[in-house]
Coordinates of C-alpha atoms and ligand atoms in Angstrom, one line a residue:
X1 CA 16.9 -22.5 22.9
X2 CA 16.1 -18.9 22.1
X3 CA 15.2 -16.8 25.0
X4 CA 11.6 -15.9 25.2
X5 CA 11.3 -12.1 25.3
X6 CA 9.0 -10.9 28.1
X7 CA 6.9 -8.0 26.8
X8 CA 5.7 -5.4 29.2
X9 CA 2.0 -5.2 30.0
X10 CA 0.1 -2.3 28.4
X11 CA -0.2 -0.8 31.9
X12 CA 3.5 -1.0 32.4
X13 CA 4.5 1.2 29.4
X14 CA 5.6 4.7 30.4
X15 CA 2.9 7.2 29.5
X16 CA 5.3 9.3 27.4
X17 CA 5.8 6.4 25.0
X18 CA 2.0 5.9 24.5
X19 CA -0.3 7.8 22.2
X20 CA -2.7 10.3 23.8
X21 CA -6.2 9.3 22.7
X22 CA -7.9 11.8 25.0
X23 CA -7.4 14.2 22.1
X24 CA -10.2 12.2 20.4
X25 CA -12.5 11.6 23.4
X26 CA -11.6 12.6 27.0
X27 CA -13.1 9.4 28.4
X28 CA -14.5 6.1 27.3
X29 CA -17.9 7.5 28.5
X30 CA -17.6 10.3 26.0
X31 CA -16.9 7.7 23.3
X32 CA -20.0 5.7 24.3
X33 CA -22.2 8.7 24.2
X34 CA -21.0 9.8 20.8
X35 CA -21.3 6.2 19.5
X36 CA -25.0 6.2 20.5
X37 CA -25.6 9.5 18.9
X38 CA -24.0 8.3 15.6
X39 CA -26.1 5.2 15.8
X40 CA -29.3 7.3 16.2
X41 CA -28.4 9.5 13.2
X42 CA -27.8 6.4 11.1
X43 CA -31.3 5.2 11.8
X44 CA -32.6 8.6 10.6
X45 CA -30.5 8.8 7.5
X46 CA -32.8 6.6 5.5
X47 CA -35.2 9.5 5.4
X48 CA -32.9 11.1 2.9
X49 CA -33.4 8.2 0.4
X50 CA -35.5 9.2 -2.6
X51 CA -34.9 13.0 -2.1
X52 CA -31.6 13.6 -3.8
X53 CA -33.0 14.1 -7.3
X54 CA -35.8 16.4 -6.2
X55 CA -34.0 19.8 -6.3
X56 CA -30.7 21.4 -6.0
X57 CA -31.5 22.3 -2.4
X58 CA -32.4 18.7 -1.5
X59 CA -29.3 17.4 -3.3
X60 CA -27.1 19.7 -1.2
X61 CA -28.9 18.9 2.1
X62 CA -28.8 15.2 1.4
X63 CA -25.1 15.0 0.5
X64 CA -24.2 17.2 3.5
X65 CA -26.1 15.0 5.9
X66 CA -24.6 11.8 4.6
X67 CA -21.0 13.2 4.7
X68 CA -21.6 14.5 8.2
X69 CA -22.6 11.1 9.3
X70 CA -19.5 9.5 7.8
X71 CA -17.3 12.2 9.4
X72 CA -18.6 11.4 12.9
X73 CA -18.6 7.7 12.3
X74 CA -14.9 7.8 11.4
X75 CA -14.1 9.5 14.7
X76 CA -15.7 6.9 16.8
X77 CA -14.3 4.2 14.5
X78 CA -10.8 5.5 14.9
X79 CA -11.0 5.7 18.7
X80 CA -12.2 2.2 19.0
X81 CA -9.7 0.7 16.6
X82 CA -6.7 2.5 18.1
X83 CA -7.7 1.4 21.6
X84 CA -8.1 -2.1 20.4
X85 CA -4.8 -2.1 18.5
X86 CA -2.8 -1.0 21.6
X87 CA -3.8 -4.2 23.4
X88 CA -5.9 -6.6 21.4
X89 CA -6.3 -8.8 24.5
X90 CA -8.4 -6.1 26.3
X91 CA -12.0 -7.4 26.2
X92 CA -13.6 -3.9 26.7
X93 CA -11.9 -2.5 23.5
X94 CA -12.5 -5.7 21.6
X95 CA -16.1 -5.0 22.3
X96 CA -15.7 -1.4 21.1
X97 CA -14.0 -2.6 17.9
X98 CA -16.8 -5.0 17.2
X99 CA -19.5 -2.3 17.8
X100 CA -17.9 0.2 15.4
X101 CA -17.3 -2.4 12.8
X102 CA -21.0 -3.3 12.7
X103 CA -22.0 0.3 12.9
X104 CA -19.8 1.1 9.8
X105 CA -21.5 -1.7 7.9
X106 CA -24.9 -0.5 8.9
X107 CA -24.1 3.1 7.7
X108 CA -22.8 1.8 4.4
X109 CA -25.9 -0.2 3.9
X110 CA -28.2 2.7 4.8
X111 CA -26.6 5.2 2.4
X112 CA -26.1 2.8 -0.5
X113 CA -28.7 4.9 -2.4
X114 CA -26.3 7.8 -2.7
X115 CA -24.5 6.9 -6.0
X116 CA -27.5 5.4 -7.8
X117 CA -29.7 8.4 -7.0
X118 CA -27.1 10.8 -8.3
X119 CA -26.7 8.7 -11.4
X120 CA -30.4 8.6 -11.9
X121 CA -30.7 12.4 -12.2
X122 CA -31.0 13.3 -15.9
X123 CA -27.9 15.1 -17.2
X124 CA -29.6 18.3 -18.1
X125 CA -31.3 18.5 -14.7
X126 CA -28.0 17.8 -12.9
X127 CA -26.3 20.6 -14.9
X128 CA -29.1 22.9 -13.8
X129 CA -28.7 21.9 -10.2
X130 CA -24.9 22.3 -10.3
X131 CA -25.4 26.0 -11.3
X132 CA -26.6 26.6 -7.7
X133 CA -23.6 28.2 -5.9
X134 CA -24.2 26.1 -2.8
X135 CA -23.3 23.0 -4.7
X136 CA -20.0 24.3 -6.0
X137 CA -18.3 22.6 -3.1
X138 CA -19.5 19.2 -4.4
X139 CA -18.8 19.6 -8.1
X140 CA -15.8 17.3 -8.1
X141 CA -17.4 14.8 -5.7
X142 CA -20.4 14.5 -8.0
X143 CA -18.3 14.4 -11.1
X144 CA -16.3 11.5 -9.7
X145 CA -19.6 9.6 -9.3
X146 CA -20.9 10.5 -12.7
X147 CA -17.6 10.1 -14.6
X148 CA -18.3 6.5 -15.6
X149 CA -22.1 7.0 -16.1
X150 CA -22.0 5.5 -19.6
X151 CA -21.0 2.2 -18.0
X152 CA -23.8 2.1 -15.4
X153 CA -26.6 -0.2 -16.5
X154 CA -30.3 0.3 -15.7
X155 CA -31.1 -0.2 -12.0
X156 CA -32.6 -3.7 -12.5
X157 CA -29.5 -5.0 -14.2
X158 CA -27.2 -3.4 -11.6
X159 CA -29.3 -5.0 -8.9
X160 CA -29.0 -8.4 -10.5
X161 CA -25.2 -8.1 -10.7
X162 CA -25.0 -6.7 -7.2
X163 CA -27.0 -9.7 -5.9
X164 CA -24.5 -12.1 -7.4
X165 CA -21.7 -10.3 -5.6
X166 CA -21.1 -13.2 -3.1
X167 CA -21.1 -15.7 -5.9
X168 CA -18.6 -13.7 -7.9
X169 CA -16.3 -13.7 -4.8
X170 CA -16.2 -17.5 -4.7
X171 CA -12.9 -17.8 -6.5
X172 CA -11.0 -15.4 -4.2
X173 CA -12.7 -16.7 -1.1
X174 CA -11.6 -20.3 -2.1
X175 CA -8.1 -19.2 -2.7
X176 CA -7.9 -17.3 0.6
X177 CA -9.3 -20.3 2.6
X178 CA -6.9 -22.7 0.8
X179 CA -3.9 -20.4 1.2
X180 CA -4.5 -19.3 4.7
X181 CA -5.8 -22.4 6.4
X182 CA -6.3 -25.6 4.4
X183 CA -2.8 -25.9 2.8
X184 CA -0.6 -28.0 5.1
X185 CA 3.1 -27.3 4.9
X186 CA 5.9 -29.7 6.0
X187 CA 8.4 -29.2 8.7
X188 CA 11.7 -27.6 7.8
X189 CA 14.9 -26.6 9.6
X190 CA 15.5 -22.9 10.6
X191 CA 18.7 -20.9 11.2
X192 CA 19.1 -22.2 14.7
X193 CA 18.8 -25.8 13.5
X194 CA 15.3 -26.1 15.0
X195 CA 12.5 -27.8 13.2
X196 CA 9.7 -25.4 12.3
X197 CA 6.4 -25.8 10.5
X198 CA 6.5 -24.0 7.2
X199 CA 3.9 -21.3 6.5
X200 CA 3.8 -18.3 4.2
X201 CA 5.0 -16.1 7.2
X202 CA 7.8 -18.5 8.2
X203 CA 8.8 -18.7 4.5
X204 CA 9.2 -14.9 4.4
X205 CA 11.8 -15.2 7.2
X206 CA 13.6 -18.3 6.0
X207 CA 14.0 -17.2 2.4
X208 CA 16.2 -14.3 3.9
X209 CA 18.4 -16.7 5.8
X210 CA 22.2 -16.4 5.3
X211 CA 22.3 -20.2 5.5
X212 CA 21.9 -21.4 2.0
X213 CA 20.6 -24.8 2.9
X214 CA 17.9 -23.2 5.0
X215 CA 16.5 -21.0 2.3
X216 CA 16.9 -23.7 -0.4
X217 CA 14.9 -26.2 1.7
X218 CA 12.2 -23.6 2.5
X219 CA 11.9 -22.7 -1.2
X220 CA 11.7 -26.2 -2.5
X221 CA 9.3 -27.5 0.1
X222 CA 7.0 -24.5 -0.2
X223 CA 6.6 -25.0 -3.9
X224 CA 6.1 -28.7 -3.5
X225 CA 2.9 -27.9 -1.7
X226 CA 1.7 -25.4 -4.2
X227 CA 2.7 -27.8 -7.0
X228 CA 0.3 -30.4 -5.5
X229 CA -2.6 -28.0 -5.8
X230 CA -1.6 -26.2 -9.0
X231 CA -4.7 -27.2 -10.9
X232 CA -7.0 -26.1 -8.1
X233 CA -5.1 -22.8 -7.8
X234 CA -5.2 -22.3 -11.6
X235 CA -9.0 -22.8 -11.4
X236 CA -9.4 -20.3 -8.6
X237 CA -7.3 -17.7 -10.4
X238 CA -9.0 -18.4 -13.7
X239 CA -12.4 -17.9 -12.0
X240 CA -11.3 -14.6 -10.6
X241 CA -10.0 -13.4 -14.0
X242 CA -13.3 -14.5 -15.7
X243 CA -15.3 -12.5 -13.1
X244 CA -13.2 -9.4 -13.8
X245 CA -13.6 -9.8 -17.5
X246 CA -17.3 -10.6 -17.3
X247 CA -18.2 -7.6 -15.1
X248 CA -16.1 -5.3 -17.4
X249 CA -17.8 -6.7 -20.5
X250 CA -21.4 -6.3 -19.3
X251 CA -20.6 -2.7 -18.3
X252 CA -19.4 -2.0 -21.9
X253 CA -15.7 -1.7 -21.1
X254 CA -13.1 -2.8 -23.6
X255 CA -11.3 -4.8 -21.0
X256 CA -11.0 -5.6 -17.3
X257 CA -8.0 -3.3 -17.0
X258 CA -9.9 -0.4 -18.6
X259 CA -12.7 -0.8 -16.0
X260 CA -10.4 -1.3 -13.0
X261 CA -8.4 1.8 -13.8
X262 CA -11.4 3.9 -14.8
X263 CA -12.8 3.2 -11.3
X264 CA -9.9 5.2 -9.9
X265 CA -9.8 7.6 -12.9
X266 CA -6.3 6.5 -14.0
X267 CA -5.6 6.4 -17.8
X268 CA -4.3 3.1 -19.1
X269 CA -1.3 4.8 -20.6
X270 CA 0.1 5.0 -17.0
X271 CA 0.2 1.2 -16.9
X272 CA 1.6 0.7 -20.3
X273 CA 4.3 3.3 -19.8
X274 CA 5.4 1.5 -16.6
X275 CA 5.7 -1.9 -18.2
X276 CA 7.5 -0.4 -21.2
X277 CA 10.0 1.5 -19.1
X278 CA 10.7 -1.3 -16.8
X279 CA 11.4 -3.6 -19.7
X280 CA 13.7 -1.0 -21.3
X281 CA 15.8 -1.1 -18.0
X282 CA 15.9 -4.8 -17.3
X283 CA 19.7 -4.7 -17.9
X284 CA 19.9 -2.8 -14.5
X285 CA 18.2 -5.7 -12.7
X286 CA 20.5 -8.1 -14.5
X287 CA 23.5 -6.1 -13.3
X288 CA 22.1 -6.1 -9.7
X289 CA 21.6 -9.8 -9.8
X290 CA 25.2 -10.3 -11.1
X291 CA 26.5 -8.2 -8.2
X292 CA 24.5 -10.4 -5.9
X293 CA 26.1 -13.6 -7.4
X294 CA 29.6 -12.2 -7.1
X295 CA 29.1 -11.1 -3.5
X296 CA 27.6 -14.3 -2.3
X297 CA 30.4 -16.1 -4.1
X298 CA 28.1 -18.5 -5.9
X299 CA 28.7 -20.5 -9.1
X300 CA 25.0 -20.4 -9.9
X301 CA 22.5 -18.0 -8.5
X302 CA 19.1 -19.5 -7.7
X303 CA 15.8 -17.8 -7.1
X304 CA 16.2 -18.6 -3.4
X305 CA 19.4 -16.5 -3.3
X306 CA 17.6 -13.3 -4.1
X307 CA 16.4 -12.3 -0.7
X308 CA 19.3 -13.0 1.7
X309 CA 20.8 -9.6 2.7
X310 CA 24.0 -8.7 0.8
X311 CA 25.5 -6.9 3.8
X312 CA 25.2 -7.7 7.5
X313 CA 23.2 -5.6 10.0
X314 CA 24.2 -2.0 9.6
X315 CA 26.4 -0.9 12.5
X316 CA 23.9 1.9 13.2
X317 CA 21.7 2.0 16.3
X318 CA 19.3 4.7 17.3
X319 CA 17.2 5.1 20.4
X320 CA 13.8 6.5 19.7
X321 CA 14.9 9.9 20.8
X322 CA 18.0 9.8 18.6
X323 CA 15.9 8.6 15.7
X324 CA 13.5 11.5 16.1
X325 CA 16.4 13.9 16.0
X326 CA 17.9 12.2 13.0
X327 CA 14.6 12.1 11.2
X328 CA 14.2 15.9 11.7
X329 CA 17.6 16.6 10.3
X330 CA 16.9 14.4 7.2
X331 CA 13.4 15.9 6.6
X332 CA 14.6 19.5 7.1
X333 CA 15.0 19.7 3.3
X334 CA 11.2 19.8 3.2
X335 CA 11.2 23.2 4.7
X336 CA 10.3 24.8 8.1
X337 CA 6.5 24.5 7.7
X338 CA 6.7 20.7 7.0
X339 CA 9.2 20.3 9.9
X340 CA 6.9 22.1 12.3
X341 CA 4.3 19.4 11.7
X342 CA 6.9 16.7 12.2
X343 CA 7.8 18.3 15.5
X344 CA 4.2 18.5 16.5
X345 CA 3.8 14.8 15.8
X346 CA 7.0 13.9 17.7
X347 CA 6.4 16.0 20.7
X348 CA 2.7 15.6 21.5
X349 CA 2.2 11.9 22.1
X350 CA 0.8 11.2 18.6
X351 CA 3.0 8.1 18.5
X352 CA 2.5 4.8 20.3
X353 CA 6.2 3.8 20.4
X354 CA 7.1 0.5 22.1
X355 CA 5.9 -3.1 21.9
X356 CA 3.7 -4.4 24.7
X357 CA 1.8 -7.7 25.3
X358 CA -1.2 -7.9 22.9
X359 CA -0.2 -4.8 20.8
X360 CA -0.9 -5.1 17.1
X361 CA 2.4 -5.9 15.2
X362 CA 3.9 -3.7 12.5
X363 CA 3.5 0.0 12.0
X364 CA 0.9 2.3 10.5
X365 CA -0.3 5.9 10.4
X366 CA -4.0 6.3 11.2
X367 CA -6.6 8.8 12.4
X368 CA -9.6 10.5 10.9
X369 CA -10.5 14.0 9.7
X370 CA -11.3 15.3 13.2
X371 CA -8.4 13.6 15.1
X372 CA -4.6 14.1 15.0
X373 CA -2.7 11.7 12.8
X374 CA -1.6 8.9 15.1
X375 CA 1.2 6.4 14.5
X376 CA 1.6 2.9 15.8
X377 CA 5.1 1.6 16.0
X378 CA 6.8 -1.4 17.6
X379 CA 10.1 0.3 18.2
X380 CA 13.6 -1.4 17.9
X381 CA 16.8 0.6 18.0
X382 CA 18.0 0.1 14.4
X383 CA 18.1 1.9 11.1
X384 CA 15.1 -0.1 9.6
X385 CA 13.0 1.4 12.4
X386 CA 14.3 4.9 11.6
X387 CA 13.1 4.3 8.0
X388 CA 9.7 3.1 9.4
X389 CA 9.5 6.3 11.5
X390 CA 10.0 8.6 8.5
X391 CA 7.7 6.5 6.4
X392 CA 4.8 6.7 8.8
X393 CA 5.5 10.3 9.5
X394 CA 5.3 10.9 5.8
X395 CA 1.7 9.6 5.9
X396 CA 0.9 11.6 9.0
X397 CA 2.1 14.9 7.7
X398 CA 0.3 14.2 4.4
X399 CA -2.9 13.6 6.4
X400 CA -2.3 16.7 8.5
X401 CA -1.9 18.9 5.4
X402 CA -4.9 17.4 3.6
X403 CA -7.2 17.7 6.6
X404 CA -6.3 21.3 7.3
X405 CA -6.6 22.4 3.7
X406 CA -9.6 20.5 2.4
X407 CA -13.2 20.3 3.5
X408 CA -14.2 16.8 4.8
X409 CA -15.6 15.8 1.4
X410 CA -12.0 15.9 0.0
X411 CA -10.2 15.3 3.3
X412 CA -8.8 11.9 2.4
X413 CA -6.5 10.8 -0.5
X414 CA -6.7 8.0 -3.1
X415 CA -4.5 4.9 -2.7
X416 CA -2.7 5.7 -5.9
X417 CA -1.0 8.7 -4.3
X418 CA -0.9 7.6 -0.6
X419 CA 2.4 5.7 -0.7
X420 CA 4.1 8.5 -2.6
X421 CA 4.3 10.8 0.5
X422 CA 5.7 8.0 2.7
X423 CA 8.2 6.7 0.1
X424 CA 9.4 10.2 -0.7
X425 CA 10.4 10.6 2.9
X426 CA 12.2 7.2 2.9
X427 CA 14.2 8.4 -0.2
X428 CA 15.0 11.7 1.4
X429 CA 16.4 9.7 4.4
X430 CA 18.5 7.6 2.1
X431 CA 19.9 10.7 0.4
X432 CA 20.6 12.2 3.8
X433 CA 22.3 9.1 5.2
X434 CA 24.4 8.9 2.0
X435 CA 25.4 12.5 2.5
X436 CA 26.3 12.1 6.2
X437 CA 27.7 8.5 6.6
X438 CA 31.2 7.9 5.4
X439 CA 31.9 4.4 6.8
X440 CA 31.9 2.1 3.7
X441 CA 30.1 -0.7 5.6
X442 CA 27.3 1.7 6.5
X443 CA 27.1 3.1 3.0
X444 CA 27.0 -0.4 1.5
X445 CA 24.1 -1.2 3.9
X446 CA 22.1 1.9 2.9
X447 CA 22.8 1.5 -0.8
X448 CA 21.7 -2.1 -0.6
X449 CA 18.6 -1.2 1.4
X450 CA 17.6 1.2 -1.4
X451 CA 18.4 -1.2 -4.2
X452 CA 16.5 -4.0 -2.6
X453 CA 13.5 -1.8 -2.1
X454 CA 13.6 -0.7 -5.7
X455 CA 14.0 -4.3 -6.9
X456 CA 11.0 -5.5 -4.8
X457 CA 8.8 -2.6 -5.6
X458 CA 9.5 -1.4 -9.2
X459 CA 10.8 -4.6 -10.8
X460 CA 8.9 -7.3 -9.0
X461 CA 5.5 -5.5 -8.9
X462 CA 5.8 -4.6 -12.6
X463 CA 6.5 -8.3 -13.3
X464 CA 3.3 -9.1 -11.5
X465 CA 1.4 -6.3 -13.3
X466 CA 2.6 -7.7 -16.7
X467 CA 1.5 -11.2 -15.7
X468 CA -1.9 -10.0 -14.4
X469 CA -2.6 -8.2 -17.6
X470 CA -1.5 -11.1 -19.8
X471 CA -3.8 -13.6 -18.2
X472 CA -6.8 -11.2 -18.4
X473 CA -6.2 -10.7 -22.1
X474 CA -5.6 -14.4 -22.7
X475 CA -8.9 -15.3 -21.0
X476 CA -10.7 -12.6 -23.0
X477 CA -9.5 -14.2 -26.2
X478 CA -10.9 -17.6 -25.1
X479 CA -7.6 -19.1 -23.9
X480 CA -8.2 -21.6 -21.1
X481 CA -6.1 -20.5 -18.1
X482 CA -4.7 -23.9 -17.1
X483 CA -1.8 -24.3 -14.7
X484 CA 0.4 -25.4 -17.6
X485 CA -0.4 -22.3 -19.7
X486 CA 0.2 -19.9 -16.8
X487 CA 3.3 -21.6 -15.6
X488 CA 4.8 -21.6 -19.1
X489 CA 4.3 -17.9 -19.5
X490 CA 5.4 -17.1 -15.9
X491 CA 8.7 -19.1 -16.4
X492 CA 9.5 -17.0 -19.5
X493 CA 8.5 -13.8 -17.9
X494 CA 10.7 -14.5 -14.8
X495 CA 13.7 -15.5 -17.0
X496 CA 13.3 -12.2 -18.9
X497 CA 13.2 -10.1 -15.7
X498 CA 16.1 -11.7 -13.9
X499 CA 18.2 -12.5 -16.9
X500 CA 20.8 -15.0 -17.7
X501 CA 22.5 -14.9 -14.3
X502 CA 19.7 -16.7 -12.5
X503 CA 19.1 -20.4 -12.8
X504 CA 15.7 -21.5 -14.2
X505 CA 14.5 -23.1 -11.1
X506 CA 11.5 -25.3 -12.0
X507 CA 9.7 -24.2 -8.9
X508 CA 9.4 -20.5 -9.7
X509 CA 7.1 -21.1 -12.7
X510 CA 4.4 -21.7 -10.0
X511 CA 4.9 -18.3 -8.2
X512 CA 1.7 -17.0 -9.8
X513 CA -0.2 -19.7 -7.7
X514 CA 0.6 -18.1 -4.3
X515 CA 0.2 -14.3 -4.9
X516 CA -2.9 -13.0 -3.1
X517 CA -2.7 -9.7 -5.0
X518 CA -3.7 -11.4 -8.2
X519 CA -7.2 -11.5 -6.6
X520 CA -7.3 -7.7 -6.2
X521 CA -8.1 -6.6 -9.8
X522 CA -5.2 -4.6 -11.1
X523 CA -3.9 -3.3 -7.8
X524 CA -0.1 -4.1 -7.8
X525 CA 1.0 -1.6 -10.5
X526 CA 0.4 1.2 -8.1
X527 CA 3.2 0.1 -5.8
X528 CA 5.6 0.5 -8.8
X529 CA 4.3 3.8 -10.0
X530 CA 4.2 5.2 -6.5
X531 CA 7.9 4.2 -5.8
X532 CA 8.9 5.7 -9.2
X533 CA 7.1 9.0 -8.5
X534 CA 8.6 9.2 -5.0
X535 CA 12.1 8.6 -6.3
X536 CA 11.6 11.4 -8.8
X537 CA 10.1 13.8 -6.3
X538 CA 12.7 13.3 -3.6
X539 CA 15.4 13.7 -6.2
X540 CA 13.9 17.1 -7.2
X541 CA 13.5 18.2 -3.7
X542 CA 17.0 17.2 -2.4
X543 CA 18.5 18.9 -5.5
X544 CA 16.6 22.1 -4.7
X545 CA 15.1 22.3 -8.1
X546 CA 13.2 25.6 -8.2
X547 CA 9.5 25.3 -7.2
X548 CA 9.9 21.5 -6.5
X549 CA 9.2 21.9 -2.8
X550 CA 6.2 24.2 -3.3
X551 CA 4.7 21.8 -5.9
X552 CA 5.2 18.9 -3.5
X553 CA 3.5 20.7 -0.7
X554 CA 0.6 21.5 -3.0
X555 CA 0.2 17.7 -3.6
X556 CA 0.2 17.0 0.2
X557 CA -2.6 19.6 0.6
X558 CA -4.8 18.4 -2.3
X559 CA -6.5 15.4 -0.7
X560 CA -9.0 14.0 -3.1
X561 CA -10.1 17.4 -4.5
X562 CA -8.7 16.4 -7.9
X563 CA -8.1 13.0 -9.6
X564 CA -4.9 11.3 -8.6
X565 CA -3.2 11.9 -12.0
X566 CA -3.9 15.6 -11.9
X567 CA -2.8 15.9 -8.3
X568 CA 0.6 14.4 -9.3
X569 CA 0.8 16.5 -12.4
X570 CA 0.5 19.6 -10.2
X571 CA 3.2 18.1 -8.0
X572 CA 5.5 18.0 -11.0
X573 CA 5.2 14.3 -12.0
X574 CA 3.3 13.5 -15.1
X575 CA 2.7 9.7 -14.7
X576 CA 1.3 9.4 -18.2
X577 CA 4.8 10.0 -19.5
X578 CA 8.1 8.1 -19.0
X579 CA 10.3 10.8 -17.6
X580 CA 9.7 10.1 -13.9
X581 CA 10.6 6.5 -14.4
X582 CA 13.7 7.3 -16.5
X583 CA 14.8 9.5 -13.6
X584 CA 14.2 6.8 -11.0
X585 CA 16.2 4.3 -13.0
X586 CA 19.1 6.8 -13.3
X587 CA 19.2 7.0 -9.5
X588 CA 19.1 3.2 -9.2
X589 CA 22.0 3.0 -11.6
X590 CA 24.1 5.6 -9.8
X591 CA 23.6 3.8 -6.5
X592 CA 24.2 0.4 -8.0
X593 CA 27.5 1.7 -9.5
X594 CA 28.6 3.0 -6.1
X595 CA 27.7 -0.3 -4.4
X596 CA 29.6 -2.3 -7.2
X597 CA 32.7 -0.1 -6.6
X598 CA 32.4 -0.3 -2.8
X599 CA 32.1 -4.0 -2.7
X600 CA 34.8 -4.7 -5.2
X601 CA 37.3 -3.2 -2.7
Ligands
ZN1 ZN1 2.8 3.3 3.9

């Protein structure tokens, strides 16, 4: 039997390895006082309702008051949620978390008038107001609200649609309930020969098993369950797609995709370029798959052979202190100013390092405009954790630059650009490790780590994006989205992506039925575009291309002061064009070639 690891209690963790939240509030009593103050201001904010359109001065005052409320709300919210995450079994902080969550909902409800009131100001009047120098600060903020004004219906119609919001969510709620609790999975055998109950989480581990029988059984049994419910799952997905198409249509959009992307001010050409470029480079995925087959020594490569690691654990181990030193060496290419913020984060207890009983799993970078960027880790001494550290530090330094260069109104950044900062750091680390590590086993591990990340992010997410767009278009044309129809297309799509070296497993045609992201309305493509942009940027920076670093730092400082596409254009990546992806594929090919050579020895 596996030994059960005894985790330390929160109180037993050495202080130096915990984050210092007194930088937010000195004491819990200070938090409680501020919480009450924010609560009181929330009650008063409704007095602003109905005033925004009255004059330039009242528009300025109203927006300023609302933003100030959000700014202070975020600070209390972050304190409570970080306290709760460090030990989720602590009743006091569970209570804080519940309090701030309901306060956040109350604030959102109370200021829901903001967008509709701005949209209701006649265009000529608004232009007049915006000439007032005081409002200059809010030009882009207001423009991002009014940008899609042509698609906003009269207040009565919008109210009718908003009131049906819960009903429109039925398809995704049903999927989520079915997928997370009602589906019952059978018992399978794990790596240690133990019987375990299959779940989506357990599947994620078993599909990576180096024991082929284990991953095959997990794969087949998981899809047996989804297969039993394929018609129900087709109905929930079809319902979701119909909702997207309906809401887009009544708002006079040409398509659901046009609406989804317009909400984030992303031109559709970004999406089409991604799909086109990935399709033009599928031969690289086929080559990678062939390498996999050779290395695993298999006559036939099945879909369940795609996730098992090609190389064993890297013979690289880092204590947290060593990892920090290594991360600083790798990130030095980002210049002394960037590095000074890394040092600040590493040396001032901004990071909660080790695992303890009740601590939230995984890793993240968090914080708010008025707090330092904090990082939650669950440290283990290996190279994957070194990658996690540079990834989260990428988010943290991005936050630091944004918050110190932008006013609160632009002091966050859109999702579309968020993962670019963290993934650029990961790619810089890869480049650094490949420059400094000579042991072929270590190099093979690092190359494979990169190639697997690329496969899972660029190829796989684009495959999803292609499927997502196809079913929306099919539904818009009146095609019933049955399980058979979707499976038929998915099977062909999958065969096209992975190529002739992978067997056409009958199970995989049902993959669409278990992907929660298909209920997120054109979300997945951003993973692929983000990884592509990060590959391009890190390549430019590590090659010392003139001005590349300056432009990159400009992106980190931009926050949401411009639309995401413009921010990235200023950083040197035009995501409406194919070049950044061509460059990313060239890097993939170089590293694939090196791994092919290394492993043929
Ligand atoms: Zn991230």
